[in-house]
GROMACS .gro file of C-alpha atoms in nm:
model
  451
    1UNK     CA    1  -0.270  -0.733  -2.340
    2UNK     CA    2  -0.164  -0.915  -2.027
    3UNK     CA    3   0.185  -0.802  -1.933
    4UNK     CA    4   0.247  -1.024  -1.633
    5UNK     CA    5   0.551  -1.252  -1.614
    6UNK     CA    6   0.665  -1.469  -1.326
    7UNK     CA    7   1.023  -1.443  -1.221
    8UNK     CA    8   1.235  -1.623  -0.967
    9UNK     CA    9   1.570  -1.464  -1.037
   10UNK     CA   10   1.659  -1.101  -0.985
   11UNK     CA   11   1.769  -1.041  -1.341
   12UNK     CA   12   1.441  -1.181  -1.469
   13UNK     CA   13   1.255  -0.954  -1.231
   14UNK     CA   14   1.435  -0.647  -1.357
   15UNK     CA   15   1.363  -0.743  -1.716
   16UNK     CA   16   0.995  -0.785  -1.646
   17UNK     CA   17   0.970  -0.454  -1.463
   18UNK     CA   18   1.140  -0.280  -1.753
   19UNK     CA   19   0.901  -0.438  -2.001
   20UNK     CA   20   0.612  -0.348  -1.774
   21UNK     CA   21   0.695   0.020  -1.772
   22UNK     CA   22   0.384   0.087  -1.975
   23UNK     CA   23   0.159  -0.129  -1.757
   24UNK     CA   24   0.225  -0.031  -1.397
   25UNK     CA   25   0.086  -0.187  -1.082
   26UNK     CA   26  -0.264  -0.160  -0.951
   27UNK     CA   27  -0.320  -0.155  -0.578
   28UNK     CA   28  -0.386   0.088  -0.299
   29UNK     CA   29  -0.065   0.268  -0.230
   30UNK     CA   30   0.028   0.587  -0.410
   31UNK     CA   31   0.316   0.861  -0.543
   32UNK     CA   32   0.383   1.137  -0.818
   33UNK     CA   33   0.613   1.283  -1.095
   34UNK     CA   34   0.664   1.499  -1.409
   35UNK     CA   35   0.498   1.801  -1.581
   36UNK     CA   36   0.311   2.046  -1.362
   37UNK     CA   37   0.024   2.247  -1.506
   38UNK     CA   38  -0.013   2.619  -1.524
   39UNK     CA   39  -0.270   2.813  -1.325
   40UNK     CA   40  -0.555   2.684  -1.540
   41UNK     CA   41  -0.495   2.331  -1.412
   42UNK     CA   42  -0.592   2.186  -1.751
   43UNK     CA   43  -0.267   2.143  -1.943
   44UNK     CA   44   0.062   2.012  -1.811
   45UNK     CA   45   0.373   2.220  -1.858
   46UNK     CA   46   0.686   2.099  -2.028
   47UNK     CA   47   0.896   1.840  -1.847
   48UNK     CA   48   1.194   2.069  -1.898
   49UNK     CA   49   1.257   2.229  -1.559
   50UNK     CA   50   1.447   2.554  -1.495
   51UNK     CA   51   1.792   2.537  -1.340
   52UNK     CA   52   1.786   2.476  -0.967
   53UNK     CA   53   1.895   2.826  -0.873
   54UNK     CA   54   1.612   2.976  -1.079
   55UNK     CA   55   1.343   2.803  -0.876
   56UNK     CA   56   1.240   2.960  -0.548
   57UNK     CA   57   0.961   2.954  -0.293
   58UNK     CA   58   0.847   2.780   0.023
   59UNK     CA   59   0.666   2.446   0.008
   60UNK     CA   60   0.507   2.219   0.265
   61UNK     CA   61   0.553   1.846   0.217
   62UNK     CA   62   0.304   1.630   0.404
   63UNK     CA   63   0.410   1.275   0.487
   64UNK     CA   64   0.289   0.975   0.683
   65UNK     CA   65   0.641   0.900   0.809
   66UNK     CA   66   0.618   1.027   1.165
   67UNK     CA   67   0.918   0.812   1.251
   68UNK     CA   68   1.169   0.988   1.024
   69UNK     CA   69   1.020   1.330   0.956
   70UNK     CA   70   1.262   1.500   1.197
   71UNK     CA   71   1.568   1.302   1.092
   72UNK     CA   72   1.583   1.145   0.746
   73UNK     CA   73   1.353   1.400   0.584
   74UNK     CA   74   1.561   1.688   0.716
   75UNK     CA   75   1.866   1.524   0.561
   76UNK     CA   76   1.674   1.499   0.234
   77UNK     CA   77   1.597   1.870   0.249
   78UNK     CA   78   1.965   1.951   0.301
   79UNK     CA   79   2.062   1.743  -0.002
   80UNK     CA   80   1.781   1.891  -0.208
   81UNK     CA   81   1.895   2.244  -0.122
   82UNK     CA   82   2.236   2.173  -0.273
   83UNK     CA   83   2.057   2.169  -0.609
   84UNK     CA   84   1.773   2.406  -0.522
   85UNK     CA   85   1.916   2.657  -0.274
   86UNK     CA   86   1.625   2.898  -0.305
   87UNK     CA   87   1.351   2.654  -0.214
   88UNK     CA   88   1.257   2.620   0.152
   89UNK     CA   89   1.105   2.283   0.238
   90UNK     CA   90   0.887   2.236   0.544
   91UNK     CA   91   0.751   1.899   0.657
   92UNK     CA   92   0.436   1.792   0.834
   93UNK     CA   93   0.385   1.431   0.944
   94UNK     CA   94   0.038   1.290   1.013
   95UNK     CA   95  -0.001   0.988   1.240
   96UNK     CA   96  -0.341   0.898   1.087
   97UNK     CA   97  -0.262   1.009   0.736
   98UNK     CA   98  -0.581   0.901   0.560
   99UNK     CA   99  -0.812   1.035   0.827
  100UNK     CA  100  -0.633   1.365   0.882
  101UNK     CA  101  -0.549   1.456   0.524
  102UNK     CA  102  -0.902   1.397   0.396
  103UNK     CA  103  -1.033   1.639   0.657
  104UNK     CA  104  -0.778   1.900   0.549
  105UNK     CA  105  -0.877   1.851   0.187
  106UNK     CA  106  -1.216   2.004   0.265
  107UNK     CA  107  -1.025   2.333   0.243
  108UNK     CA  108  -0.759   2.461   0.002
  109UNK     CA  109  -0.485   2.418   0.264
  110UNK     CA  110  -0.345   2.068   0.235
  111UNK     CA  111   0.019   2.135   0.164
  112UNK     CA  112   0.205   2.156  -0.166
  113UNK     CA  113   0.337   1.802  -0.208
  114UNK     CA  114   0.147   1.515  -0.051
  115UNK     CA  115   0.049   1.151  -0.080
  116UNK     CA  116  -0.274   1.095  -0.269
  117UNK     CA  117  -0.528   0.951  -0.022
  118UNK     CA  118  -0.661   0.611  -0.124
  119UNK     CA  119  -1.011   0.720  -0.018
  120UNK     CA  120  -1.029   0.980  -0.299
  121UNK     CA  121  -1.211   0.819  -0.595
  122UNK     CA  122  -1.004   0.804  -0.911
  123UNK     CA  123  -1.248   1.022  -1.104
  124UNK     CA  124  -1.224   1.297  -0.840
  125UNK     CA  125  -0.844   1.316  -0.847
  126UNK     CA  126  -0.827   1.616  -1.087
  127UNK     CA  127  -1.032   1.822  -0.841
  128UNK     CA  128  -0.749   1.814  -0.590
  129UNK     CA  129  -0.423   1.747  -0.775
  130UNK     CA  130  -0.217   1.878  -1.064
  131UNK     CA  131  -0.164   1.658  -1.370
  132UNK     CA  132   0.202   1.561  -1.387
  133UNK     CA  133   0.216   1.459  -1.751
  134UNK     CA  134   0.060   1.209  -1.988
  135UNK     CA  135   0.063   0.840  -1.910
  136UNK     CA  136   0.220   0.775  -2.250
  137UNK     CA  137   0.521   0.993  -2.175
  138UNK     CA  138   0.566   0.922  -1.804
  139UNK     CA  139   0.540   0.544  -1.846
  140UNK     CA  140   0.872   0.559  -2.030
  141UNK     CA  141   1.026   0.660  -1.697
  142UNK     CA  142   0.806   0.503  -1.427
  143UNK     CA  143   0.591   0.202  -1.350
  144UNK     CA  144   0.272   0.203  -1.144
  145UNK     CA  145   0.115   0.516  -1.290
  146UNK     CA  146  -0.228   0.377  -1.382
  147UNK     CA  147  -0.349   0.393  -1.024
  148UNK     CA  148  -0.390   0.771  -1.053
  149UNK     CA  149  -0.434   0.835  -1.424
  150UNK     CA  150  -0.751   1.006  -1.548
  151UNK     CA  151  -0.825   1.069  -1.916
  152UNK     CA  152  -0.464   0.999  -2.008
  153UNK     CA  153  -0.316   1.237  -1.749
  154UNK     CA  154  -0.118   1.100  -1.452
  155UNK     CA  155  -0.165   1.269  -1.117
  156UNK     CA  156   0.060   1.060  -0.895
  157UNK     CA  157   0.388   0.868  -0.911
  158UNK     CA  158   0.457   0.584  -0.666
  159UNK     CA  159   0.705   0.663  -0.391
  160UNK     CA  160   0.793   0.294  -0.420
  161UNK     CA  161   0.670  -0.029  -0.574
  162UNK     CA  162   0.598  -0.268  -0.289
  163UNK     CA  163   0.509  -0.630  -0.247
  164UNK     CA  164   0.259  -0.745   0.011
  165UNK     CA  165   0.256  -1.025   0.267
  166UNK     CA  166   0.345  -1.085   0.631
  167UNK     CA  167   0.630  -0.930   0.824
  168UNK     CA  168   0.754  -1.166   1.094
  169UNK     CA  169   1.022  -1.227   1.352
  170UNK     CA  170   1.202  -1.541   1.242
  171UNK     CA  171   1.350  -1.602   1.587
  172UNK     CA  172   1.007  -1.591   1.750
  173UNK     CA  173   0.882  -1.851   1.504
  174UNK     CA  174   1.193  -2.069   1.538
  175UNK     CA  175   1.184  -2.055   1.919
  176UNK     CA  176   0.823  -2.179   1.906
  177UNK     CA  177   0.928  -2.471   1.690
  178UNK     CA  178   0.809  -2.327   1.359
  179UNK     CA  179   1.105  -2.373   1.126
  180UNK     CA  180   0.918  -2.400   0.795
  181UNK     CA  181   0.733  -2.101   0.652
  182UNK     CA  182   0.356  -2.164   0.676
  183UNK     CA  183   0.200  -2.187   0.333
  184UNK     CA  184  -0.173  -2.237   0.394
  185UNK     CA  185  -0.415  -2.066   0.636
  186UNK     CA  186  -0.434  -2.382   0.849
  187UNK     CA  187  -0.054  -2.401   0.872
  188UNK     CA  188  -0.037  -2.031   0.959
  189UNK     CA  189  -0.295  -2.060   1.238
  190UNK     CA  190  -0.114  -2.366   1.373
  191UNK     CA  191   0.214  -2.172   1.377
  192UNK     CA  192   0.055  -1.881   1.562
  193UNK     CA  193  -0.091  -2.124   1.815
  194UNK     CA  194   0.257  -2.260   1.886
  195UNK     CA  195   0.381  -1.907   1.951
  196UNK     CA  196   0.088  -1.846   2.184
  197UNK     CA  197   0.152  -2.173   2.368
  198UNK     CA  198   0.516  -2.078   2.424
  199UNK     CA  199   0.395  -1.757   2.584
  200UNK     CA  200   0.685  -1.527   2.499
  201UNK     CA  201   0.526  -1.316   2.224
  202UNK     CA  202   0.196  -1.200   2.078
  203UNK     CA  203   0.147  -1.430   1.778
  204UNK     CA  204  -0.017  -1.180   1.539
  205UNK     CA  205  -0.041  -0.809   1.617
  206UNK     CA  206  -0.347  -0.646   1.461
  207UNK     CA  207  -0.275  -0.278   1.528
  208UNK     CA  208  -0.652  -0.243   1.560
  209UNK     CA  209  -0.646   0.089   1.746
  210UNK     CA  210  -0.455   0.271   1.472
  211UNK     CA  211  -0.710   0.143   1.219
  212UNK     CA  212  -0.508   0.196   0.900
  213UNK     CA  213  -0.293  -0.118   0.945
  214UNK     CA  214  -0.609  -0.325   0.904
  215UNK     CA  215  -0.636  -0.199   0.547
  216UNK     CA  216  -0.305  -0.370   0.467
  217UNK     CA  217  -0.491  -0.702   0.452
  218UNK     CA  218  -0.667  -0.599   0.131
  219UNK     CA  219  -0.330  -0.579  -0.047
  220UNK     CA  220  -0.281  -0.957  -0.027
  221UNK     CA  221  -0.605  -1.042  -0.210
  222UNK     CA  222  -0.404  -1.145  -0.517
  223UNK     CA  223  -0.209  -1.396  -0.309
  224UNK     CA  224  -0.526  -1.552  -0.169
  225UNK     CA  225  -0.677  -1.565  -0.518
  226UNK     CA  226  -0.362  -1.707  -0.673
  227UNK     CA  227  -0.434  -1.498  -0.982
  228UNK     CA  228  -0.315  -1.159  -1.103
  229UNK     CA  229  -0.646  -1.121  -1.288
  230UNK     CA  230  -0.870  -1.135  -0.984
  231UNK     CA  231  -0.862  -0.781  -0.842
  232UNK     CA  232  -0.919  -0.576  -1.156
  233UNK     CA  233  -1.067  -0.825  -1.404
  234UNK     CA  234  -1.261  -1.093  -1.216
  235UNK     CA  235  -1.380  -0.896  -0.914
  236UNK     CA  236  -1.572  -0.619  -1.094
  237UNK     CA  237  -1.748  -0.882  -1.308
  238UNK     CA  238  -1.879  -1.113  -1.038
  239UNK     CA  239  -2.158  -1.099  -0.782
  240UNK     CA  240  -1.979  -1.362  -0.571
  241UNK     CA  241  -1.726  -1.133  -0.402
  242UNK     CA  242  -1.771  -1.229  -0.036
  243UNK     CA  243  -1.907  -1.582  -0.054
  244UNK     CA  244  -1.740  -1.898   0.084
  245UNK     CA  245  -1.456  -2.022  -0.131
  246UNK     CA  246  -1.393  -1.682  -0.289
  247UNK     CA  247  -1.079  -1.476  -0.216
  248UNK     CA  248  -1.235  -1.204   0.000
  249UNK     CA  249  -1.415  -1.458   0.216
  250UNK     CA  250  -1.103  -1.670   0.262
  251UNK     CA  251  -0.879  -1.368   0.325
  252UNK     CA  252  -1.081  -1.216   0.606
  253UNK     CA  253  -1.161  -1.556   0.754
  254UNK     CA  254  -0.794  -1.562   0.857
  255UNK     CA  255  -0.842  -1.226   1.032
  256UNK     CA  256  -1.156  -1.354   1.204
  257UNK     CA  257  -1.000  -1.684   1.310
  258UNK     CA  258  -0.687  -1.525   1.457
  259UNK     CA  259  -0.901  -1.295   1.672
  260UNK     CA  260  -1.153  -1.568   1.760
  261UNK     CA  261  -0.876  -1.804   1.872
  262UNK     CA  262  -0.699  -1.543   2.082
  263UNK     CA  263  -0.394  -1.529   1.857
  264UNK     CA  264  -0.380  -1.149   1.859
  265UNK     CA  265  -0.309  -0.897   2.136
  266UNK     CA  266  -0.520  -0.934   2.452
  267UNK     CA  267  -0.683  -0.591   2.418
  268UNK     CA  268  -0.687  -0.476   2.052
  269UNK     CA  269  -0.826  -0.135   2.150
  270UNK     CA  270  -0.495  -0.040   2.314
  271UNK     CA  271  -0.258  -0.116   2.027
  272UNK     CA  272   0.010   0.133   1.923
  273UNK     CA  273   0.170   0.136   1.579
  274UNK     CA  274   0.504   0.295   1.668
  275UNK     CA  275   0.545   0.072   1.972
  276UNK     CA  276   0.455  -0.236   1.770
  277UNK     CA  277   0.756  -0.194   1.543
  278UNK     CA  278   0.993  -0.192   1.841
  279UNK     CA  279   0.810  -0.487   1.998
  280UNK     CA  280   0.847  -0.693   1.682
  281UNK     CA  281   1.214  -0.597   1.658
  282UNK     CA  282   1.261  -0.709   2.019
  283UNK     CA  283   1.079  -1.041   1.981
  284UNK     CA  284   0.758  -0.946   2.161
  285UNK     CA  285   0.549  -0.988   1.845
  286UNK     CA  286   0.553  -1.278   1.602
  287UNK     CA  287   0.391  -1.136   1.290
  288UNK     CA  288   0.201  -0.845   1.136
  289UNK     CA  289   0.022  -0.817   0.800
  290UNK     CA  290   0.205  -0.528   0.633
  291UNK     CA  291   0.353  -0.428   0.300
  292UNK     CA  292   0.723  -0.465   0.228
  293UNK     CA  293   0.765  -0.095   0.310
  294UNK     CA  294   0.768  -0.196   0.678
  295UNK     CA  295   1.067  -0.431   0.653
  296UNK     CA  296   1.333  -0.163   0.679
  297UNK     CA  297   1.150   0.023   0.954
  298UNK     CA  298   1.147  -0.280   1.182
  299UNK     CA  299   1.491  -0.406   1.086
  300UNK     CA  300   1.629  -0.066   1.178
  301UNK     CA  301   1.508  -0.118   1.535
  302UNK     CA  302   1.629  -0.476   1.574
  303UNK     CA  303   1.950  -0.577   1.749
  304UNK     CA  304   1.979  -0.850   1.486
  305UNK     CA  305   1.814  -0.724   1.164
  306UNK     CA  306   1.831  -1.074   1.015
  307UNK     CA  307   1.562  -1.182   1.263
  308UNK     CA  308   1.311  -0.973   1.071
  309UNK     CA  309   1.187  -1.158   0.765
  310UNK     CA  310   0.899  -1.159   0.520
  311UNK     CA  311   0.664  -1.430   0.398
  312UNK     CA  312   0.374  -1.456   0.151
  313UNK     CA  313   0.025  -1.438   0.299
  314UNK     CA  314  -0.106  -1.793   0.354
  315UNK     CA  315  -0.308  -1.926   0.062
  316UNK     CA  316  -0.470  -2.244  -0.063
  317UNK     CA  317  -0.405  -2.137  -0.422
  318UNK     CA  318  -0.187  -2.352  -0.643
  319UNK     CA  319   0.057  -2.069  -0.710
  320UNK     CA  320   0.209  -1.833  -0.455
  321UNK     CA  321   0.193  -1.482  -0.594
  322UNK     CA  322   0.322  -1.182  -0.403
  323UNK     CA  323   0.161  -0.888  -0.580
  324UNK     CA  324   0.368  -0.591  -0.683
  325UNK     CA  325   0.181  -0.267  -0.629
  326UNK     CA  326   0.216   0.103  -0.580
  327UNK     CA  327   0.301   0.240  -0.243
  328UNK     CA  328   0.135   0.574  -0.185
  329UNK     CA  329   0.161   0.798  -0.488
  330UNK     CA  330   0.304   1.146  -0.454
  331UNK     CA  331   0.130   1.443  -0.609
  332UNK     CA  332   0.105   1.821  -0.610
  333UNK     CA  333  -0.188   2.012  -0.468
  334UNK     CA  334  -0.398   2.196  -0.721
  335UNK     CA  335  -0.396   2.490  -0.479
  336UNK     CA  336  -0.019   2.510  -0.433
  337UNK     CA  337   0.116   2.862  -0.479
  338UNK     CA  338   0.465   2.732  -0.560
  339UNK     CA  339   0.402   2.453  -0.808
  340UNK     CA  340   0.740   2.486  -0.977
  341UNK     CA  341   0.919   2.438  -0.645
  342UNK     CA  342   0.680   2.158  -0.554
  343UNK     CA  343   0.759   1.982  -0.878
  344UNK     CA  344   1.132   2.020  -0.823
  345UNK     CA  345   1.098   1.847  -0.484
  346UNK     CA  346   0.877   1.571  -0.623
  347UNK     CA  347   1.118   1.492  -0.905
  348UNK     CA  348   1.419   1.497  -0.677
  349UNK     CA  349   1.252   1.282  -0.410
  350UNK     CA  350   1.145   1.010  -0.652
  351UNK     CA  351   1.470   0.997  -0.848
  352UNK     CA  352   1.751   1.094  -0.613
  353UNK     CA  353   1.660   1.059  -0.245
  354UNK     CA  354   1.694   0.681  -0.226
  355UNK     CA  355   1.367   0.666  -0.032
  356UNK     CA  356   1.200   0.383  -0.234
  357UNK     CA  357   1.453   0.117  -0.136
  358UNK     CA  358   1.619   0.262   0.174
  359UNK     CA  359   1.309   0.375   0.363
  360UNK     CA  360   1.006   0.231   0.185
  361UNK     CA  361   1.148  -0.121   0.165
  362UNK     CA  362   1.033  -0.165  -0.193
  363UNK     CA  363   1.157  -0.110  -0.543
  364UNK     CA  364   1.207   0.223  -0.711
  365UNK     CA  365   0.932   0.314  -0.961
  366UNK     CA  366   1.205   0.440  -1.194
  367UNK     CA  367   1.252   0.206  -1.489
  368UNK     CA  368   1.589   0.031  -1.471
  369UNK     CA  369   1.661   0.122  -1.107
  370UNK     CA  370   1.861  -0.129  -0.894
  371UNK     CA  371   1.666  -0.395  -0.705
  372UNK     CA  372   1.652  -0.395  -0.323
  373UNK     CA  373   1.825  -0.650  -0.102
  374UNK     CA  374   1.488  -0.760   0.039
  375UNK     CA  375   1.406  -0.948  -0.283
  376UNK     CA  376   1.707  -1.176  -0.260
  377UNK     CA  377   1.554  -1.393   0.013
  378UNK     CA  378   1.304  -1.525  -0.242
  379UNK     CA  379   1.560  -1.612  -0.508
  380UNK     CA  380   1.526  -1.977  -0.605
  381UNK     CA  381   1.189  -2.020  -0.432
  382UNK     CA  382   0.849  -2.091  -0.588
  383UNK     CA  383   0.723  -1.744  -0.493
  384UNK     CA  384   0.625  -1.534  -0.792
  385UNK     CA  385   0.631  -1.156  -0.795
  386UNK     CA  386   0.375  -1.025  -1.040
  387UNK     CA  387   0.195  -0.705  -1.124
  388UNK     CA  388  -0.181  -0.723  -1.122
  389UNK     CA  389  -0.355  -0.724  -1.458
  390UNK     CA  390  -0.493  -0.375  -1.528
  391UNK     CA  391  -0.867  -0.321  -1.556
  392UNK     CA  392  -1.026  -0.401  -1.890
  393UNK     CA  393  -1.087  -0.106  -2.125
  394UNK     CA  394  -1.394   0.079  -2.012
  395UNK     CA  395  -1.376  -0.065  -1.660
  396UNK     CA  396  -1.104   0.158  -1.520
  397UNK     CA  397  -1.200   0.257  -1.166
  398UNK     CA  398  -1.505   0.027  -1.168
  399UNK     CA  399  -1.410  -0.154  -0.848
  400UNK     CA  400  -1.375   0.181  -0.671
  401UNK     CA  401  -1.715   0.296  -0.797
  402UNK     CA  402  -1.890  -0.018  -0.677
  403UNK     CA  403  -1.704  -0.011  -0.348
  404UNK     CA  404  -1.791   0.353  -0.277
  405UNK     CA  405  -2.157   0.318  -0.373
  406UNK     CA  406  -2.193   0.003  -0.165
  407UNK     CA  407  -2.015   0.172   0.128
  408UNK     CA  408  -1.807  -0.142   0.180
  409UNK     CA  409  -1.468   0.025   0.214
  410UNK     CA  410  -1.229  -0.231   0.068
  411UNK     CA  411  -0.941  -0.001   0.157
  412UNK     CA  412  -1.098   0.140   0.473
  413UNK     CA  413  -1.080  -0.014   0.823
  414UNK     CA  414  -1.449  -0.022   0.916
  415UNK     CA  415  -1.559  -0.370   0.811
  416UNK     CA  416  -1.228  -0.514   0.927
  417UNK     CA  417  -1.300  -0.373   1.273
  418UNK     CA  418  -1.646  -0.520   1.255
  419UNK     CA  419  -1.496  -0.861   1.180
  420UNK     CA  420  -1.261  -0.838   1.476
  421UNK     CA  421  -1.529  -0.708   1.713
  422UNK     CA  422  -1.751  -1.001   1.619
  423UNK     CA  423  -1.462  -1.245   1.661
  424UNK     CA  424  -1.378  -1.131   2.015
  425UNK     CA  425  -1.745  -1.128   2.117
  426UNK     CA  426  -1.819  -0.755   2.122
  427UNK     CA  427  -2.076  -0.787   1.843
  428UNK     CA  428  -2.353  -1.045   1.828
  429UNK     CA  429  -2.308  -1.158   1.469
  430UNK     CA  430  -2.121  -1.433   1.290
  431UNK     CA  431  -1.853  -1.407   1.025
  432UNK     CA  432  -2.100  -1.534   0.767
  433UNK     CA  433  -2.350  -1.265   0.871
  434UNK     CA  434  -2.090  -0.997   0.796
  435UNK     CA  435  -1.987  -1.152   0.466
  436UNK     CA  436  -2.350  -1.178   0.354
  437UNK     CA  437  -2.409  -0.810   0.431
  438UNK     CA  438  -2.102  -0.713   0.230
  439UNK     CA  439  -2.193  -0.935  -0.063
  440UNK     CA  440  -2.553  -0.813  -0.073
  441UNK     CA  441  -2.427  -0.454  -0.085
  442UNK     CA  442  -2.177  -0.546  -0.358
  443UNK     CA  443  -2.445  -0.709  -0.576
  444UNK     CA  444  -2.682  -0.414  -0.542
  445UNK     CA  445  -2.418  -0.156  -0.635
  446UNK     CA  446  -2.254  -0.361  -0.908
  447UNK     CA  447  -2.588  -0.373  -1.088
  448UNK     CA  448  -2.575   0.005  -1.119
  449UNK     CA  449  -2.233   0.019  -1.286
  450UNK     CA  450  -2.165  -0.314  -1.455
  451UNK     CA  451  -2.177  -0.309  -1.833
   0.00000   0.00000   0.00000
């Protein structure tokens, strides 16, 4: 049953999220919670945890937050140790999380608590992670669990529930004469051109060199489609995935056009993620395509945090939908030697650290948790926040299967880089050439899995 409701007011939003506790979000960003298994790795233990002082051991928590690993995370550890004094928590931050963690996962040494990589197929999740509890039980406490649920067992809990769109510097736009939020791709490109003409800021920063930011574009597919059904219901049942007029074609045409028209940084190969946040905060960058998790990071660097705002991705759809989706999900390594301590940290982090709203810029996955301030800017607007419709029964993970077999990489940076390289003239192929290659691969692989 479709469980999606539109909501303009904050109270309505909270009601919908509460009702949606059993549905969850469905997008590429991931986290974890409840019931760790025993050494067999086949049955989850009781959700009843021993008293804090009875749990001991040393655990390594691996994070992508290089910016706060030595500050905020250390404060978290100190607070955690007030409840669990016999657990020692060590942190490791990876600058290229997806690339580095997948290499480490070729061995048994990939920490105790970590973010589930989006590149790991859903069906393979039990090979690397502990089941945290059944979806039926955990969905009473959390939303967004379906993303990493296999055979009724959940392996990851979202560290936050985010919404996706464009982070931008309102002052940069206003100074260039753009005082109305662009709604369509044409309006967005025209706004970026005005910023370029003024010459004070890079209109749209791609973060090409760090690669992973390019994958953030895929998260706005629902907005381009104007339908919460598209990603998990329509997409796996169509051969027209990358053809003109369809969401994927229109989405990445914006990426191509911004690069082709010189609306991005002069040399994309020299971009720097950490520096880009400060540059946006200081008015040197107009916009970046990022999830809501980035809002707080950039606002924290800005002299005037109110300059940093958020807008829906441009769309020609009749309705403006900003999709709600999991951030990374947090899980426990199947090879952890201190799973009880790892579980204690995971539970505490999700429920008590404040990370989802204070650092991730999203909503807490905990049912009934307070809403973040970042949602208030959309109150009274025609923007709808909606969870994507889950896959149809029997088609869970189908998009991932087709994507992997076709070697397209919907959530990987490779074809996005190819688009940009073609746009700036480094590759001798057109945008339509690239889209045709992707669609041909999609059709061939879909034929193998479609029922």
